[in-house]
mmCIF file of C-alpha atoms in Angstrom:
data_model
loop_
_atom_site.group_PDB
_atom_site.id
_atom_site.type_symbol
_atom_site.label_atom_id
_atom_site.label_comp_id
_atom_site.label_asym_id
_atom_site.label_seq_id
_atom_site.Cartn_x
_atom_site.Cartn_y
_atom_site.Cartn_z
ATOM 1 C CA UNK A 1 90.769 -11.283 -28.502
ATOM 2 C CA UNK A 2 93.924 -9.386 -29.740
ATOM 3 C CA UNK A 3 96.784 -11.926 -30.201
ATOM 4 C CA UNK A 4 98.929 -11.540 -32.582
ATOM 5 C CA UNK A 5 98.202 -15.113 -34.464
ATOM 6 C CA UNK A 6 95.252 -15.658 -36.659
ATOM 7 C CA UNK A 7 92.425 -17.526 -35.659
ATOM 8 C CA UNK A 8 88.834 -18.440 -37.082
ATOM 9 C CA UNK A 9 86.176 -15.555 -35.712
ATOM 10 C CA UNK A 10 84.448 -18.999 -34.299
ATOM 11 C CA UNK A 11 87.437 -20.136 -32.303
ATOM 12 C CA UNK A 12 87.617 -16.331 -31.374
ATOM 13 C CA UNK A 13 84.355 -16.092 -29.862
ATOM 14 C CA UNK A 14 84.864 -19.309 -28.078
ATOM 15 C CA UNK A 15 87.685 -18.425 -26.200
ATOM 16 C CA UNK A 16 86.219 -15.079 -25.010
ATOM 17 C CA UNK A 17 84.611 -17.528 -22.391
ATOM 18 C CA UNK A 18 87.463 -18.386 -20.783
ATOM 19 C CA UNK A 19 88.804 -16.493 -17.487
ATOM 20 C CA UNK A 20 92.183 -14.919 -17.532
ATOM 21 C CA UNK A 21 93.928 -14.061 -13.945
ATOM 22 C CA UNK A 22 95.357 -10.897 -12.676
ATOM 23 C CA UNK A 23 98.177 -11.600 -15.139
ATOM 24 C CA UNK A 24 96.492 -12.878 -17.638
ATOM 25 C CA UNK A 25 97.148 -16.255 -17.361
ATOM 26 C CA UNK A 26 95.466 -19.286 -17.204
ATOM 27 C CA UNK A 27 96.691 -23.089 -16.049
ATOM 28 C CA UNK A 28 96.699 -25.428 -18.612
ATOM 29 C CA UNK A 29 97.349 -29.232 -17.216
ATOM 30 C CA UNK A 30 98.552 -31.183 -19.524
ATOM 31 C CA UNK A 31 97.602 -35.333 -19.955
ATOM 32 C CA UNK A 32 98.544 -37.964 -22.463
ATOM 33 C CA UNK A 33 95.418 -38.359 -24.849
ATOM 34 C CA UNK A 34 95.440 -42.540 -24.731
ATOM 35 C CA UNK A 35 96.362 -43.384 -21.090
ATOM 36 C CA UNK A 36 94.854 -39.935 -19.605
ATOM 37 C CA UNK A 37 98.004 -39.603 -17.325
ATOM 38 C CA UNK A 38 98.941 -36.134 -16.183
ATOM 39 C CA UNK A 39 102.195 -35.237 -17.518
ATOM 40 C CA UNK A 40 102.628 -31.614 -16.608
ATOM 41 C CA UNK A 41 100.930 -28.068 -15.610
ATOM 42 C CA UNK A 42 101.777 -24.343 -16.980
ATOM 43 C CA UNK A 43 100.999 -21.479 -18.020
ATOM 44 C CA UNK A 44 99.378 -19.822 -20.655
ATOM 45 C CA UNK A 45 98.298 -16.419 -22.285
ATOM 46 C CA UNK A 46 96.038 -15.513 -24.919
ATOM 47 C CA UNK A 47 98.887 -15.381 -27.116
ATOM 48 C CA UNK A 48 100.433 -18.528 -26.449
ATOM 49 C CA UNK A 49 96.359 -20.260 -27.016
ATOM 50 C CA UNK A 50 96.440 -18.808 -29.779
ATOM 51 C CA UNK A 51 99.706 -20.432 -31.368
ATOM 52 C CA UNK A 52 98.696 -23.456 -29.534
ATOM 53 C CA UNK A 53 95.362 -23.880 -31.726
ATOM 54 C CA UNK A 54 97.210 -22.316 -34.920
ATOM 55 C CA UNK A 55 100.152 -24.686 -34.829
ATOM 56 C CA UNK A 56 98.703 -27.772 -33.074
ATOM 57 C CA UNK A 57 101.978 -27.873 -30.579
ATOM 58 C CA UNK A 58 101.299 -26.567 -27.074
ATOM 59 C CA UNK A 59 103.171 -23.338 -25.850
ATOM 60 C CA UNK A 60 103.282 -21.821 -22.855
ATOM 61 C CA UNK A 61 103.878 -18.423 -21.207
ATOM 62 C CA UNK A 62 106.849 -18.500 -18.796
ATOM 63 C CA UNK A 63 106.538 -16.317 -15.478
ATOM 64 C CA UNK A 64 110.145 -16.533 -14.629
ATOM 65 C CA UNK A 65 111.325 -15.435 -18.323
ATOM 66 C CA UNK A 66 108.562 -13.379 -19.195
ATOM 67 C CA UNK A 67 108.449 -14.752 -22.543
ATOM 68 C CA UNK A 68 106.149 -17.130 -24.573
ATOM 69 C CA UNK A 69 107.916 -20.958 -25.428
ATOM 70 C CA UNK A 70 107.230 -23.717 -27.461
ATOM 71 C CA UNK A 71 107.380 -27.150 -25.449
ATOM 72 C CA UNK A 72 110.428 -28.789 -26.668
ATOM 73 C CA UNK A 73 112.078 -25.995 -27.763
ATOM 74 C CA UNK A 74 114.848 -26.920 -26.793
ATOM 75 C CA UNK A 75 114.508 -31.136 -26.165
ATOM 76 C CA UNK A 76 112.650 -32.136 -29.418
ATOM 77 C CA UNK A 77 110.003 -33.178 -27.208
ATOM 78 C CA UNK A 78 106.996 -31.139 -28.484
ATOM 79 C CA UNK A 79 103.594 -32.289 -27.678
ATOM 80 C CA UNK A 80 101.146 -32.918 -30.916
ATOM 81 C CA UNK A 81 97.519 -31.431 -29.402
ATOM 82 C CA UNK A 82 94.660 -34.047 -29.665
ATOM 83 C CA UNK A 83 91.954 -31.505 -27.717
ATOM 84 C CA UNK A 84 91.380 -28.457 -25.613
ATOM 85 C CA UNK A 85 89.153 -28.804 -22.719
ATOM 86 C CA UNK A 86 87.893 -26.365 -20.524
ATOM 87 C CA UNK A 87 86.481 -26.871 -16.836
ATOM 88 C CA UNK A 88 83.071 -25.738 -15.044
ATOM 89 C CA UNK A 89 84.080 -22.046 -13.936
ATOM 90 C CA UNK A 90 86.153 -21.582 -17.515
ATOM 91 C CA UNK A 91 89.983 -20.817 -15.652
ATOM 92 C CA UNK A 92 91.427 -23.526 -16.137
ATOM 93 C CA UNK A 93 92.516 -26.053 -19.577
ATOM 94 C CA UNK A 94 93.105 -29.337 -19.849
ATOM 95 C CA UNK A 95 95.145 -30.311 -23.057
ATOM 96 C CA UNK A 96 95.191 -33.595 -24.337
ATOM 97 C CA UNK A 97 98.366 -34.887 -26.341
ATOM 98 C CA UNK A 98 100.843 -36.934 -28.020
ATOM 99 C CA UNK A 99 103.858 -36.515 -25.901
ATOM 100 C CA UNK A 100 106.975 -36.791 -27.804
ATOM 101 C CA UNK A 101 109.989 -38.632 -25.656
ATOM 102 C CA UNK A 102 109.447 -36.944 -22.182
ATOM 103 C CA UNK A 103 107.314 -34.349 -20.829
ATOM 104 C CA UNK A 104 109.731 -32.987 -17.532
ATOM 105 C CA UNK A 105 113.227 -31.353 -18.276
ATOM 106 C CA UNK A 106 114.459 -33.600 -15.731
ATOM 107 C CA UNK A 107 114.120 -36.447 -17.820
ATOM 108 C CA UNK A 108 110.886 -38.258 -16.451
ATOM 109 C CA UNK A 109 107.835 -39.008 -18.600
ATOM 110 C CA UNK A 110 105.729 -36.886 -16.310
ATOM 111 C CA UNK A 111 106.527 -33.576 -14.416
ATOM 112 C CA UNK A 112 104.757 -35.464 -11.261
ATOM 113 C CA UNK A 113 107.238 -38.295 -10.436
ATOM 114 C CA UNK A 114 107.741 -37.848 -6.573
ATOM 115 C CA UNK A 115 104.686 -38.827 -4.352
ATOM 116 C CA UNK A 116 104.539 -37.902 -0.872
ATOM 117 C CA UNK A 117 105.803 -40.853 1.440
ATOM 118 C CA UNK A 118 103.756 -41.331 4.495
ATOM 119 C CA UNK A 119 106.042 -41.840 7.530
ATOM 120 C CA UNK A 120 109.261 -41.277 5.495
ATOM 121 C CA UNK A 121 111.705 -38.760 5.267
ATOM 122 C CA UNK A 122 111.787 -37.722 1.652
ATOM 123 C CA UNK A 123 109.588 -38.223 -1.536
ATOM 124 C CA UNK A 124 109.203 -41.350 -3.479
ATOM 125 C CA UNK A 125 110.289 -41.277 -6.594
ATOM 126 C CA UNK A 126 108.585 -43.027 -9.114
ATOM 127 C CA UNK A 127 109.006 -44.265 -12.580
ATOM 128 C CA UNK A 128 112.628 -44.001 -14.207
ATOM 129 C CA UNK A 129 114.450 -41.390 -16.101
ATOM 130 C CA UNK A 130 113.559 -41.613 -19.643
ATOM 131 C CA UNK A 131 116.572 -39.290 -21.144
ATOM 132 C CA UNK A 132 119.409 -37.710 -19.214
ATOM 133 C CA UNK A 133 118.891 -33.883 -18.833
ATOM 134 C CA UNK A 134 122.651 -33.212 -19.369
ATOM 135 C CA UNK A 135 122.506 -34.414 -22.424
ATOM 136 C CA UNK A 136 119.345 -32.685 -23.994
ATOM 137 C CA UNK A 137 120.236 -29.576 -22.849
ATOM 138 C CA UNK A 138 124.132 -29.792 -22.302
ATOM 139 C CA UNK A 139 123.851 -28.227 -19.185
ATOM 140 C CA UNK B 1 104.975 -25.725 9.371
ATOM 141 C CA UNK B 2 102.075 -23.653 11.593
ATOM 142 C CA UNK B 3 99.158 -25.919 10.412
ATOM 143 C CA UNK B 4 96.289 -26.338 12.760
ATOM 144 C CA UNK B 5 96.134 -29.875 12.223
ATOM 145 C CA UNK B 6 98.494 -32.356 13.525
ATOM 146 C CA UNK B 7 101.531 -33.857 11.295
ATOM 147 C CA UNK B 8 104.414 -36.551 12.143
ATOM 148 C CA UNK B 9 107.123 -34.654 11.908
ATOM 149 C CA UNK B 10 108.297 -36.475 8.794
ATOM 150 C CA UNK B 11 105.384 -35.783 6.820
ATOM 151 C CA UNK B 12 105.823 -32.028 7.553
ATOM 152 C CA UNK B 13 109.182 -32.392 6.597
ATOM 153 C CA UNK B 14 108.614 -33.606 3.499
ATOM 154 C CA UNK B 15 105.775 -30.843 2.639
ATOM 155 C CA UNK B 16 108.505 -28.436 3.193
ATOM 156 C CA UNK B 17 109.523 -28.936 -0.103
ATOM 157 C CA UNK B 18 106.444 -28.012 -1.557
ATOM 158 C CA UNK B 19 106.616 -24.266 -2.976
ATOM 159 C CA UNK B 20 103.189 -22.101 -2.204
ATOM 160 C CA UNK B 21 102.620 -19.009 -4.056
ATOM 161 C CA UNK B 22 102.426 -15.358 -3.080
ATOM 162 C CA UNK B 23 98.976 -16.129 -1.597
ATOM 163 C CA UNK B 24 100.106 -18.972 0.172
ATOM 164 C CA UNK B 25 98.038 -21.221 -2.777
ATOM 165 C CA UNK B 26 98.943 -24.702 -4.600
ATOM 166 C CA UNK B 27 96.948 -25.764 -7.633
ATOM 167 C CA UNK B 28 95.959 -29.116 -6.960
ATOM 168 C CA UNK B 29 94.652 -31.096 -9.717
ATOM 169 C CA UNK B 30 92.895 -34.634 -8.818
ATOM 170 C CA UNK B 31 92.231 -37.040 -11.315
ATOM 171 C CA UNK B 32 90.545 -40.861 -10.880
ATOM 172 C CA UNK B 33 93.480 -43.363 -9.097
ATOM 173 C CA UNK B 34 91.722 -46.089 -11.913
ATOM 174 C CA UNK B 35 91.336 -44.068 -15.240
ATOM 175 C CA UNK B 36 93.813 -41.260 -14.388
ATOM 176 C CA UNK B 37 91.208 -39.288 -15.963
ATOM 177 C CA UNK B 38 91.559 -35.648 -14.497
ATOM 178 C CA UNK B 39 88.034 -34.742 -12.706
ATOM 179 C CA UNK B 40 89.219 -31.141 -11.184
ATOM 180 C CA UNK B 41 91.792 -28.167 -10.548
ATOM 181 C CA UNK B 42 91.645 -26.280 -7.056
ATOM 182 C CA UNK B 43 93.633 -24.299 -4.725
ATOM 183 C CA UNK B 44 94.909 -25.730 -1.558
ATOM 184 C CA UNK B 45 96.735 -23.784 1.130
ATOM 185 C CA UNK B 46 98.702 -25.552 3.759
ATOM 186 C CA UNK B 47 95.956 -26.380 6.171
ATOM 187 C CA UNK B 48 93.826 -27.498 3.702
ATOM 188 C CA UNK B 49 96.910 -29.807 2.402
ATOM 189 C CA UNK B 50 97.399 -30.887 6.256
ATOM 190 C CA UNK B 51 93.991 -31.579 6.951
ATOM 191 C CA UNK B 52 93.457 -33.651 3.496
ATOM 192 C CA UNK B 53 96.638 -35.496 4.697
ATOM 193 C CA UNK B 54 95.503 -35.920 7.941
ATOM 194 C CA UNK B 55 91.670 -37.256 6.738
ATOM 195 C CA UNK B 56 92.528 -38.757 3.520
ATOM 196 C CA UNK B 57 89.505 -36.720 2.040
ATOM 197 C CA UNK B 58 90.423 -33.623 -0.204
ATOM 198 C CA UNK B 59 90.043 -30.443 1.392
ATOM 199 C CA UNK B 60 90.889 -27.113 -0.422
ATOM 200 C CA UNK B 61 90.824 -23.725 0.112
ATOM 201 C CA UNK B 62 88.511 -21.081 -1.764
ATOM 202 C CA UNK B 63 89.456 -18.371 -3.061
ATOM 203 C CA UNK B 64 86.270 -16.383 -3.644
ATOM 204 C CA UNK B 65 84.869 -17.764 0.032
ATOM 205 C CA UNK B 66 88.285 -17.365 1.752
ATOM 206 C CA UNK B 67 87.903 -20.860 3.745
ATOM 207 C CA UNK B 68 88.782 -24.167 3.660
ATOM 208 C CA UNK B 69 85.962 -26.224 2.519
ATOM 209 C CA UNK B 70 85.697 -30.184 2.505
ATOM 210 C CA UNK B 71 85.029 -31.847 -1.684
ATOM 211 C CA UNK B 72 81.892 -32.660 -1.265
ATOM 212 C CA UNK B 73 80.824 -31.160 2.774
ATOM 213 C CA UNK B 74 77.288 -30.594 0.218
ATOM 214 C CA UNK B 75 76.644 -32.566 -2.473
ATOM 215 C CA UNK B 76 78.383 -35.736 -0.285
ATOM 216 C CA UNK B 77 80.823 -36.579 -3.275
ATOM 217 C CA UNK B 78 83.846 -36.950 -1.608
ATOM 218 C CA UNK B 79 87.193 -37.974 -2.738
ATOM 219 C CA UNK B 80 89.033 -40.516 -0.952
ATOM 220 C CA UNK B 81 92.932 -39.821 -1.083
ATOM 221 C CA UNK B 82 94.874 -42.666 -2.705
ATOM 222 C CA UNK B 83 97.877 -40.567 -3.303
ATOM 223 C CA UNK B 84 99.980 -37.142 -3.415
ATOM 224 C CA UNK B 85 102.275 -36.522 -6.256
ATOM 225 C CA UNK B 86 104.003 -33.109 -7.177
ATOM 226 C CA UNK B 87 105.734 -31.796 -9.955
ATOM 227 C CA UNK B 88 109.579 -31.093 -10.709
ATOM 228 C CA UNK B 89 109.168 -27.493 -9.473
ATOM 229 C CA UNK B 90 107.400 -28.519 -6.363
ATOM 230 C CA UNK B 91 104.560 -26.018 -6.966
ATOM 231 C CA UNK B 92 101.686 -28.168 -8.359
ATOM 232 C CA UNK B 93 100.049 -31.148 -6.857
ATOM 233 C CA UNK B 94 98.505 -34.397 -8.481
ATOM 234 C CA UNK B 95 96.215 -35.981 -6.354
ATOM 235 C CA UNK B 96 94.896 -39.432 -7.305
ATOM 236 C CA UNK B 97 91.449 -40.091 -5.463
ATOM 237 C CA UNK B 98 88.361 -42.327 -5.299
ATOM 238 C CA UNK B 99 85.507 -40.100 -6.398
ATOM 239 C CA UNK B 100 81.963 -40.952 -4.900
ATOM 240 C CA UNK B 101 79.390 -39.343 -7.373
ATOM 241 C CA UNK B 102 80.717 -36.764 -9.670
ATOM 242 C CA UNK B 103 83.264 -33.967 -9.052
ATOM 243 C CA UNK B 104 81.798 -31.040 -10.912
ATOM 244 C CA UNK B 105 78.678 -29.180 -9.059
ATOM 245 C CA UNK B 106 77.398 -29.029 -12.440
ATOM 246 C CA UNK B 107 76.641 -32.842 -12.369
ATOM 247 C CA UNK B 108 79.469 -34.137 -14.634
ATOM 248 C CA UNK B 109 81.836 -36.488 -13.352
ATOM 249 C CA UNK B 110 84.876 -34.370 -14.380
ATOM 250 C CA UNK B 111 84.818 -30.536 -14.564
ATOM 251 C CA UNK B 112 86.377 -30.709 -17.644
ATOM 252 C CA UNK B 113 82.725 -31.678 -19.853
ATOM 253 C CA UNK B 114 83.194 -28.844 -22.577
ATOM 254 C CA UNK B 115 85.882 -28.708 -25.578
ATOM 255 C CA UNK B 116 86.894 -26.689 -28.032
ATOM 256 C CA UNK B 117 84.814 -27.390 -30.941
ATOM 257 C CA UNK B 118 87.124 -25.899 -34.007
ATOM 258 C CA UNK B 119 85.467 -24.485 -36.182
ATOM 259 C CA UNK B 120 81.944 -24.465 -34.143
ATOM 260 C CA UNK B 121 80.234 -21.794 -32.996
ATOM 261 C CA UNK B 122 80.684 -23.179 -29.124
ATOM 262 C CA UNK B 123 82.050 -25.541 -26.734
ATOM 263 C CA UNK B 124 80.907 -28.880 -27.485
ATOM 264 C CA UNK B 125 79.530 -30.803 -24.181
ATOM 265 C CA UNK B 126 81.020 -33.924 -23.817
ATOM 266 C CA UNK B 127 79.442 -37.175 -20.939
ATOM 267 C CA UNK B 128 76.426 -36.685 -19.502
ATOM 268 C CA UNK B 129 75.243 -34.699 -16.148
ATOM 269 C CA UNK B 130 75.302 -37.793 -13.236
ATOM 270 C CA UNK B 131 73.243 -35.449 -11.186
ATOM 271 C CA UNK B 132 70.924 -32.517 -10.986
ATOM 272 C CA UNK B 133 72.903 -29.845 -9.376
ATOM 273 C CA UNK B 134 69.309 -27.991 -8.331
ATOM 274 C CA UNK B 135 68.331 -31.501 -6.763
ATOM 275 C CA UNK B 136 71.628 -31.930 -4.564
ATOM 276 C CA UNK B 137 72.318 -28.275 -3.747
ATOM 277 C CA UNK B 138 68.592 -26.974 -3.425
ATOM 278 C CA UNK B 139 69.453 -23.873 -5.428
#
């Protein structure tokens, strides 16, 4: 694996299991490690595992800016890893955390808080805003 | 939408929203409506998202095969739909479900069975198998 962080030959060797796409990605969903809700999916690359294991905060790789990030960047609200799972075929993660305040930059706990409305004419939204997105990010 | 299933016009609608990728592909992850706990990631495109609206079981589509296939059309663990969720960005699902048997074809209950064992020489295997995948899928 060539990433540019330093990991244990072990962890190395581990890793070389998973399966990378076309772009070398890989979806990592993301759940709260006590109540097992989902909070949020993205992206990652080998080199954004890599600082995820090294530094124990998850980071992704952003399509759209081309660039690796570290969750709550920019909010304060990083996410502390608790494990690293991986599923049957090996292309996809599932991280386990401690979510610090909110998971979605719209202010919501979890990225999925709109659930499809049989019969009605737009998406429920569930749950409340947690922190106003102006605010965090003063835009 | 061009589905070849049949939607109220509000429920299309509202899946209008829903952002597929260059492929014409949502991930869908589905986890247990009780325990939240997440039991697989697939790929849905719109008919397979129509028909599991229209059944209430999941139905996805596979990339490898390049068909929609019905969770469970072999093993008989099928997933009733409880609900739909997505994600700020609209290009991710959540689908909360009943799971009769175990999702994985491996015989676990959720795909995810193996973590990253830090410091170990490989994955550690969490659960136990609920099945014999040679028993249910003759093979």
């Amino acid at each position: 694996m060539s990433t540019s962080t330093q990991l244990d030959a072990l962890t190395a060797q581990q890793l070389s299991l998973l399966k990378f796409d076309a772009n070398g990605l890989i979806p990592a969903i993301v759940s709260d490690h006590v109540t097992h809700e989902v909070l949020m999916m993205a992206w990652m690359n080998k080199d954004s595992l890599a600082k995820t294991i090294e530094t124990g905060k998850t980071h992704f790789f952003s399509r759209s800016r081309n660039k690796l990030w570290l969750k709550g960047e920019s909010s304060g609200h990083v996410q502390d890893v608790k494990s690293i799972k991986t599923d049957c075929d090996a292309d996809v993660l599932l991280i386990d955390v401690e979510q610090h305040g909110a998971a979605c930059h719209e202010g919501y706990r979890s990225c999925f808080f709109r659930e499809l409305n049989a019969g009605g004419a737009d998406w429920k939204v569930l749950g409340e805003r947690l922190f106003d997105p102006k605010k965090v990010y003063g835009k």
